[in-house]
Each structure stands twice: as structure tokens, then as C-alpha cells.
Amino acid sequence: QSSVTLWGRINTSVESQKVGSADRKTVVQNNSSRLGLRGTEDLGGGLKAGFNLEHGLDSDTGAATGGTTFWSRQANVELSGSFGTVRLGTWFPDSYFSTVDRTSNHNHDTGTSSDNLFASFGFGARTNKVGYFSPTVGGFNFIGSVRAGEGSGPRAYDLSVNYEVSGLHVAGTYAQNDAFGASAKRKAYGLEADYGFGPFLVTGYYQREEVDGFKSRDIGRVSAMYTVGQSEFHVNVGGTKAGSDAEFRFGGAKQYTVGYNYNLSKRTKVYGFYTKTDYNGPGVPDFSSLAAGIRHNF
Amino acid sequence: QSSVTLWGRINTSVESQKVGSADRKTVVQNNSSRLGLRGTEDLGGGLKAGFNLEHGLDSDTGAATGGTTFWSRQANVELSGSFGTVRLGTWFPDSYFSTVDRTSNHNHDTGTSSDNLFASFGFGARTNKVGYFSPTVGGFNFIGSVRAGEGSGPRAYDLSVNYEVSGLHVAGTYAQNDAFGASAKRKAYGLEADYGFGPFLVTGYYQREEVDGFKSRDIGRVSAMYTVGQSEFHVNVGGTKAGSDAEFRFGGAKQYTVGYNYNLSKRTKVYGFYTKTDYNGPGVPDFSSLAAGIRHNF
Amino acid sequence: QSSVTLWGRINTSVESQKVGSADRKTVVQNNSSRLGLRGTEDLGGGLKAGFNLEHGLDSDTGAATGGTTFWSRQANVELSGSFGTVRLGTWFPDSYFSTVDRTSNHNHDTGTSSDNLFASFGFGARTNKVGYFSPTVGGFNFIGSVRAGEGSGPRAYDLSVNYEVSGLHVAGTYAQNDAFGASAKRKAYGLEADYGFGPFLVTGYYQREEVDGFKSRDIGRVSAMYTVGQSEFHVNVGGTKAGSDAEFRFGGAKQYTVGYNYNLSKRTKVYGFYTKTDYNGPGVPDFSSLAAGIRHNF
């Protein structure tokens, strides 16, 4: 009678991390491990109902990453049909999945080698949403959501348009958090492209973040992957060119990662990477890490 | 080897809510969403063992409604046989399921249109219980539980007698929380009847709450449902007649709800309702909401 | 596609407990109830990947025993092959499973009749570990783990060697928490043996705990079980001989338990026990409890 799928990912690495001028330390590190439940019911006539519950957990300590917001990654219910999908609840913005998540792809944009630079304010506005996912027509689809402020947070918007054809994916995105309390209105525009040909996948995104009353900043990242047999070789480089504006105190920063994955199966890989982020701003320590890990999907 | 059933309900609405004289606001609203695990083992000779774990979650934000009391709705183990069932742990009082839950039935007595008036002190005493569920004999059954105070809360009791025959259900209930610390002894008596005939279901309950050293108060509610095809039309009206006693500061209050459900399947419905609660007491703002939602059982 | 096993144990008793000179009180008691998920993937060539998530819960109240550290008992990922198993994350030390857990076996070393005396400092160091489990060769196996301190806790080590042949099990263990902040370096040595013959199982362990700058203390426990049909009769006695050193303020203490289990099936039992712990030290109240309970594995 029940039709629930349990799924998840445990992704744990052992790293030698260096933060600023502090001594290098050995760390057992979680890389956005998660546990999910999902289900779909066929309602007939092309209509479907479904739900998603997704919990984030620290695979090194067992802690819930959302504290008492247990289903911190997803909690939603939806109706789908030929018209597309209408969804209510909590989920991460598609302006992220369409851009950063596709570019920082050597380890699913998780852990210490995830993209430290992009404008992620939309993550904080992922609750209390109503969203629409269009069907894909001629390679195009559209995803939009509105977050209800409910008097306790900003109203927020997230939009993405995706186009996909023969190995090429292109996306344009927009995210906005309205002003709320002491927080100014904040907007981010994104463009992404990735192209796979033979053993290569090259990707890149550009993002512009604007905050009312402040200067804007620009963020970009490119990556390349080369696959041979069960091995993947990755390199990615990102930077932000922001000036000395108080809002973007990190000023300029750059990050690069070189990584190697060995796929034991589609579900399980062992991997290694070296990542380094140099912050120009005062008071923000540079970070680097040399890592070896296991990722197991279930 | 394992025999666990995962089940749950995600019930989320988008509402236009008005609290007192504050501006009307748009809210994505949870309606008592939940996730459960249950299992039964046949021990032979008519004996069975079983367990229930039930978690409450906010389907709008992903938060655990019980905070770190994760299994806030149920956590119990039981033995069943021809003698009935003996259960140990946490579960909601049957004085609720036999009365209010059957009357406020348009949306499972959840969310903003749930019964705001009935005496729910027994919910706070749902932990650390020993309970007995009788078999049904001649249409009658009996359910009783005792909560151990353990020096940190009130000892509490909950009793219900149910009779069911050809579409008619009648119940009598009693709940008691003993005095503990600054909290006076509290008792509630309940009577319920519901009757289904053809496309109609009419229900009603009456409850009397008594607090040592204070006046008592009376609470009542009636509801009616008309079903045609996949549609259900609901109306329910409740009120409490309490006087000006300090303990019942809400004084009189009344609540009414009109609702419409469209059942896409047995598991999934879309719905709309309008609900309004008028409180007579000072300092308690009136509440109203116009809602549209999706309920999906899994 | 998914290969997750849900498993767990709900173990709840009703007890009459006496703490020091306070009035005897009735308590509904959790006995280390838990819920787990595990999965294994065959990677070919004798290689396997797997994961464990294990949550501790209070079966009397529904609370998560680890608070927001939801997977407080286990959160780990591992690779296994002919070389043994390499595991990353959180799990309880094998110096516990090889000794105390085998001796205090009438109710899985849980609840009020669990071993109150042994040196359990390794439990606090169960996170952020890298571990190795050897294959069993000639009856011997070896389990070792290192916990990364990560600048926020002690580095820690845990070792056990087990030998098993024809009903006999022998173990030698070592646990160490390095000094960290105000906590001195702490070590524990353990020896265990258990032997099953016919309807009998006799067990015993000896543990020595040493804390830098303090006296050491010695802890021991013996137990015996007699099985007839579905019934098990248990007795176990433990004691610690520590002197008046400030670190071991409990000084000497002794604990004994007599228990009876009736196995309704392999998964489900009903049981009763009486347990008593006498502490010699000032300020530590003696404890005793008379209990009846249900344990249901799923």
C-alpha cells in the first residue's frame, strides 16, 4: 500500500586542513550527507501526486545539520500533470541547481571544496514556498517560486530558464530577497553553460549580486572534467571581483580545486582533491585542504 | 526479515490569514504533517507484538514540530491478543480520537481550521503511559491509560468507551490530570455521536472541563458533511460557554468552518476552506483564514 | 534500486525505582531504544560498500536521546574486502562491545540495569573516527580506531583483539583519550571471557582505568545465564575497588541484577529484573529498581 522510497548519500572524507596561519589539522569531514524519502502516486488522467522529505546530516558526528529543522533540505508536496508541477513547502532554489551545482561538479558542490564564493542568500529563503515547474518544450523549461514572508522573513523569488540539447545545457537565473527588517533587498542574476563532448565536460557560470545601497559584485567559475574508464580528473577555478564595499567584505577572492574520482560503481566512489580559497579581505583567513574520501549513494 | 511500514501525510495549504486587527497576510501553512513507522510480528497463538513511531513535521519549513522530542506523536510498543492490547510509551489520548477528531473531520482536525476550543490538556500528558485497549464485544470497546508522573509531571488518566453499529458511533470519555506543582487538578468529560446515512455524515460532541478551585466550562461542536462523487461539502460550528472565570480567560468563543474537499484518490485531495474563530475575552485576537491546500497520504 | 534496511528495537519497562532515601516512584522507562538504517552494495571482486545510520530514542517520551545529534549511535560509511573493513564516521567503541556488552547481557546492557560502573569515557569520543576491522583469521580478529580531535576535542584511540572458538570468546581491549583542555589523559585496559556450554553461558570482564595524575581504579563483573525452553534466568554482579581518589569519587561501588526473560520469539521478549547499585561515595545516592518490560526488535 505504501510507496515510499528511502534514498540518501553518505559522503565522508579525511582531510588535512589549514585555516589562516593556524596549525594544519586532521579532520573527518562531512560532505553534505543526506537522507531522503519520496513517493509518487498515479492519480490517473496523467495526474500525479508526490512528496519529498530530505534531511541533512553530518556523517562525521551524526548531527542533524538543520538542528531541530530536521527536514532542512526538503519538505514539500506536489501535483504534476501535462501542465507541469505545482509544489508547496521547502526546497533549495533552482537558480542554484541550474548554475553552481552543475559547475562545481567534482564532488557535488559539497564539503570544503564546494563553491565558497557564489551568492547563496536564496538558501535562507527556501521555506514556505509555492513553486511551478514547467514541462520541457523544445528543450526549454522554466522553474519559478515565491516564498511567503509571513511577517517573519523576507518575501523571496527564484526563477530559472533552462535549455538542453545534445550535450549542451544553458541556463539563465534570477533570485531576489525583498528587504526585511535590517536586511536590504538583494538580487542575483546568473548565467550558466556546460557542454559535454567525448570524455570531456566543460562548465562555467557567471553571477552578479546586487544589494540595495551597496555596490554589486561579480562571481564566476569554470571547470573541466576528463573521464577515462572509472577515473575522472577534475579542475575548477572560481573568483569574485568585488571592490571594497562594506557589504562584500571578502573583497576579491579566488578558489581553485583539483580532484580525482575513482568510480567503484555508479553509487560508490573514492576520491581525492586539493582545494584552496584565497580571500583578499581583512579578517577572513585563507583556507586549504588535502582530502581523501568515500561517497556512497543509496 | 524486517517488516516495517513507512507511512505519513503531507498536508500543506496556502492561506490568507487575519489575526486581530493586523494586516491580512499570506502564509504557507502546515496541517499536522507527519511521518510514521509501524510494524507487527505474529507471535503465534493469537498473540502479536507491534510498535509505533510517529513524528510530527512542519511541511512548510521542514521543522520537527516536537523539537528534539522527535517522535512527538507516538513512540510505543505493544502486545495484543484475544485479551486486547497492552501498550507502553507515548500516544495521543483516545478521549480526543473518540470525540473531537471525529467531529472536526473536514481536514483531520489539523491546521488553522482545527478545533480551537476543546480542552486539550491531555495532549501534554501523552508520554510515559501504560494503556489497555479492549477487544470489541457487541459493538463496544474500552480504552484506558495511566500516565506515570515520575516526579516531573502530573499523573494522568484517560478513558473512553465506544459503541459502533450500522453507521452510528457513540462515545463517552473522561480525562484527568492530577495536580502537580502550580497546576490544579483538571478533569474533562466528553460525549460524542456521529451518524452516517446515504451521502450525509452528521457529528457532534459535548465536553465539560473542570479545574479545581475554578468554575467549569462547556464546549460543543456539530458538523455535517455531504458527499457527491469525489466532492465533499463540510460545515462545522463550535462554541464554548465559559463565564468570566480567570482560568478560562477566553470566556465564550465560537468558531465556524465551511470547507470543500475534492478527492483525487483515497490518498490525495485538494481542498479549500474558510474558518473563523471569535474570542470574547480581552487580549485574544480573533482569527480567520481562507485556505487552499493539498493533502497527500503515503 | 534502493537497498536500505530499516531496523530497530523498542524496549520499554514499567519500573518501581528508588533513588537514595527519596520515595519509591513508578516510572515508564526506556532501555536504549533505537532506529537504524543500513545498506550494502556489492562492488564486485569481493569489494563492498556500506553505511550505517543509527538513532537513539526514548521509547517512553519519543525524545531523541542525542538531541540534535540525531544519529547519535552511528553515522558511518565503509569499504570492505578481503583486507577487512575501513570505516569513517561515528560508532561506539569495540572495547565496549567486546567486554561489557557481552557480560551485562540479560537486557543488552541497557536501562537501569545496565552496567553503571565500567569506564565509558570512550563513548564521548565516538565521533570523527577512522577505523579498521580485520578479517577473522584462525579465530582472531582485530578492531582499531582513531578519533580526530579537530581542535575541539581529544584525539582518542580504541583497540580490541578477539578470539572465538567452540563457545569460548576471549577479548583484550585498550582505550585512550588524550589530554584536552582541562581533561587529563585517560586510559582503560580490558579483559573479557565468556563461555557457553549446554544451557549455560558464563561471562566476566576486568577493566583497569588510569587517569594521569590520579590513582587508577579496577572494575569487574561476572554473569551467568541458564536457558530452558523460552525462559532465561540471569544473574550478574559487578564492583569497582577504587580508593578515595578525587577523580573516582564514587569510591567503591557494587551492583547486582537478577533477571528473567521469556522469549515470545527471536525478536520479542517480556522480562522482569531487580537491580541494585550501592555507591560508597558521599553524595551519590544508591539506586534500585524492580522492572517488567517488553523488548521488540524489528
CSV table of C-alpha atoms in Angstrom, one decimal, chain B residues 1-4 6 37 41 43 47 49-51 53 68-71 75-77 79 88-90 127-130 148 150, chain C residues 6 10 12 14 25-28 35 38 55 57-64 67-68 70 264-265 267-268 270 294 296 298:
chain,number,residue,atom,x,y,z
B,1,GLN,CA,13.4,-10.1,7.8
B,2,SER,CA,12.3,-6.6,8.6
B,3,SER,CA,8.6,-5.8,8.5
B,4,VAL,CA,8.5,-2.0,8.9
B,6,LEU,CA,6.7,3.7,6.5
B,37,LEU,CA,6.9,3.7,11.2
B,41,GLU,CA,5.0,-9.5,14.5
B,43,LEU,CA,3.9,-14.5,17.8
B,47,LEU,CA,-0.5,-13.1,20.1
B,49,ALA,CA,3.8,-7.7,19.1
B,50,GLY,CA,3.9,-4.3,17.5
B,51,PHE,CA,5.4,-0.8,17.7
B,53,LEU,CA,6.9,5.7,16.0
B,68,THR,CA,14.2,17.3,20.0
B,69,THR,CA,11.2,15.2,21.0
B,70,PHE,CA,11.4,13.9,17.5
B,71,TRP,CA,8.7,11.1,17.9
B,75,ALA,CA,6.6,6.1,20.5
B,76,ASN,CA,5.2,2.9,21.9
B,77,VAL,CA,5.4,-0.9,22.0
B,79,LEU,CA,1.4,-6.8,22.9
B,88,LEU,CA,3.7,1.2,26.8
B,89,GLY,CA,5.0,4.7,25.9
B,90,THR,CA,3.7,7.8,24.2
B,127,THR,CA,4.1,10.5,27.5
B,128,ASN,CA,5.2,7.7,29.9
B,129,LYS,CA,1.9,5.9,29.6
B,130,VAL,CA,0.6,2.4,30.2
B,148,ALA,CA,3.3,7.9,35.3
B,150,GLU,CA,7.7,10.2,37.6
C,6,LEU,CA,15.2,-0.3,8.3
C,10,ILE,CA,11.8,-0.7,21.1
C,12,THR,CA,10.2,-0.3,27.4
C,14,VAL,CA,7.5,-0.2,33.9
C,25,LYS,CA,8.3,6.1,42.3
C,26,THR,CA,6.7,4.4,39.3
C,27,VAL,CA,8.5,5.1,36.0
C,28,VAL,CA,7.9,4.1,32.4
C,35,LEU,CA,16.1,3.0,15.0
C,38,ARG,CA,21.9,0.2,6.8
C,55,HIS,CA,19.3,6.9,16.1
C,57,LEU,CA,15.2,7.4,21.1
C,58,ASP,CA,13.4,7.4,24.4
C,59,SER,CA,10.6,4.9,23.9
C,60,ASP,CA,8.7,6.4,26.9
C,61,THR,CA,8.6,10.0,25.6
C,62,GLY,CA,9.6,10.0,22.0
C,63,ALA,CA,12.6,12.2,22.6
C,64,ALA,CA,15.8,11.9,20.5
C,67,GLY,CA,19.1,15.9,21.0
C,68,THR,CA,20.0,17.5,17.7
C,70,PHE,CA,20.0,12.7,15.8
C,264,LEU,CA,8.0,-14.9,22.8
C,265,SER,CA,10.0,-15.1,19.6
C,267,ARG,CA,12.5,-10.7,18.1
C,268,THR,CA,10.2,-10.2,21.1
C,270,VAL,CA,8.8,-10.0,28.0
C,294,ILE,CA,8.7,-5.6,26.6
C,296,HIS,CA,10.6,-5.8,20.4
C,298,PHE,CA,12.2,-5.0,14.1
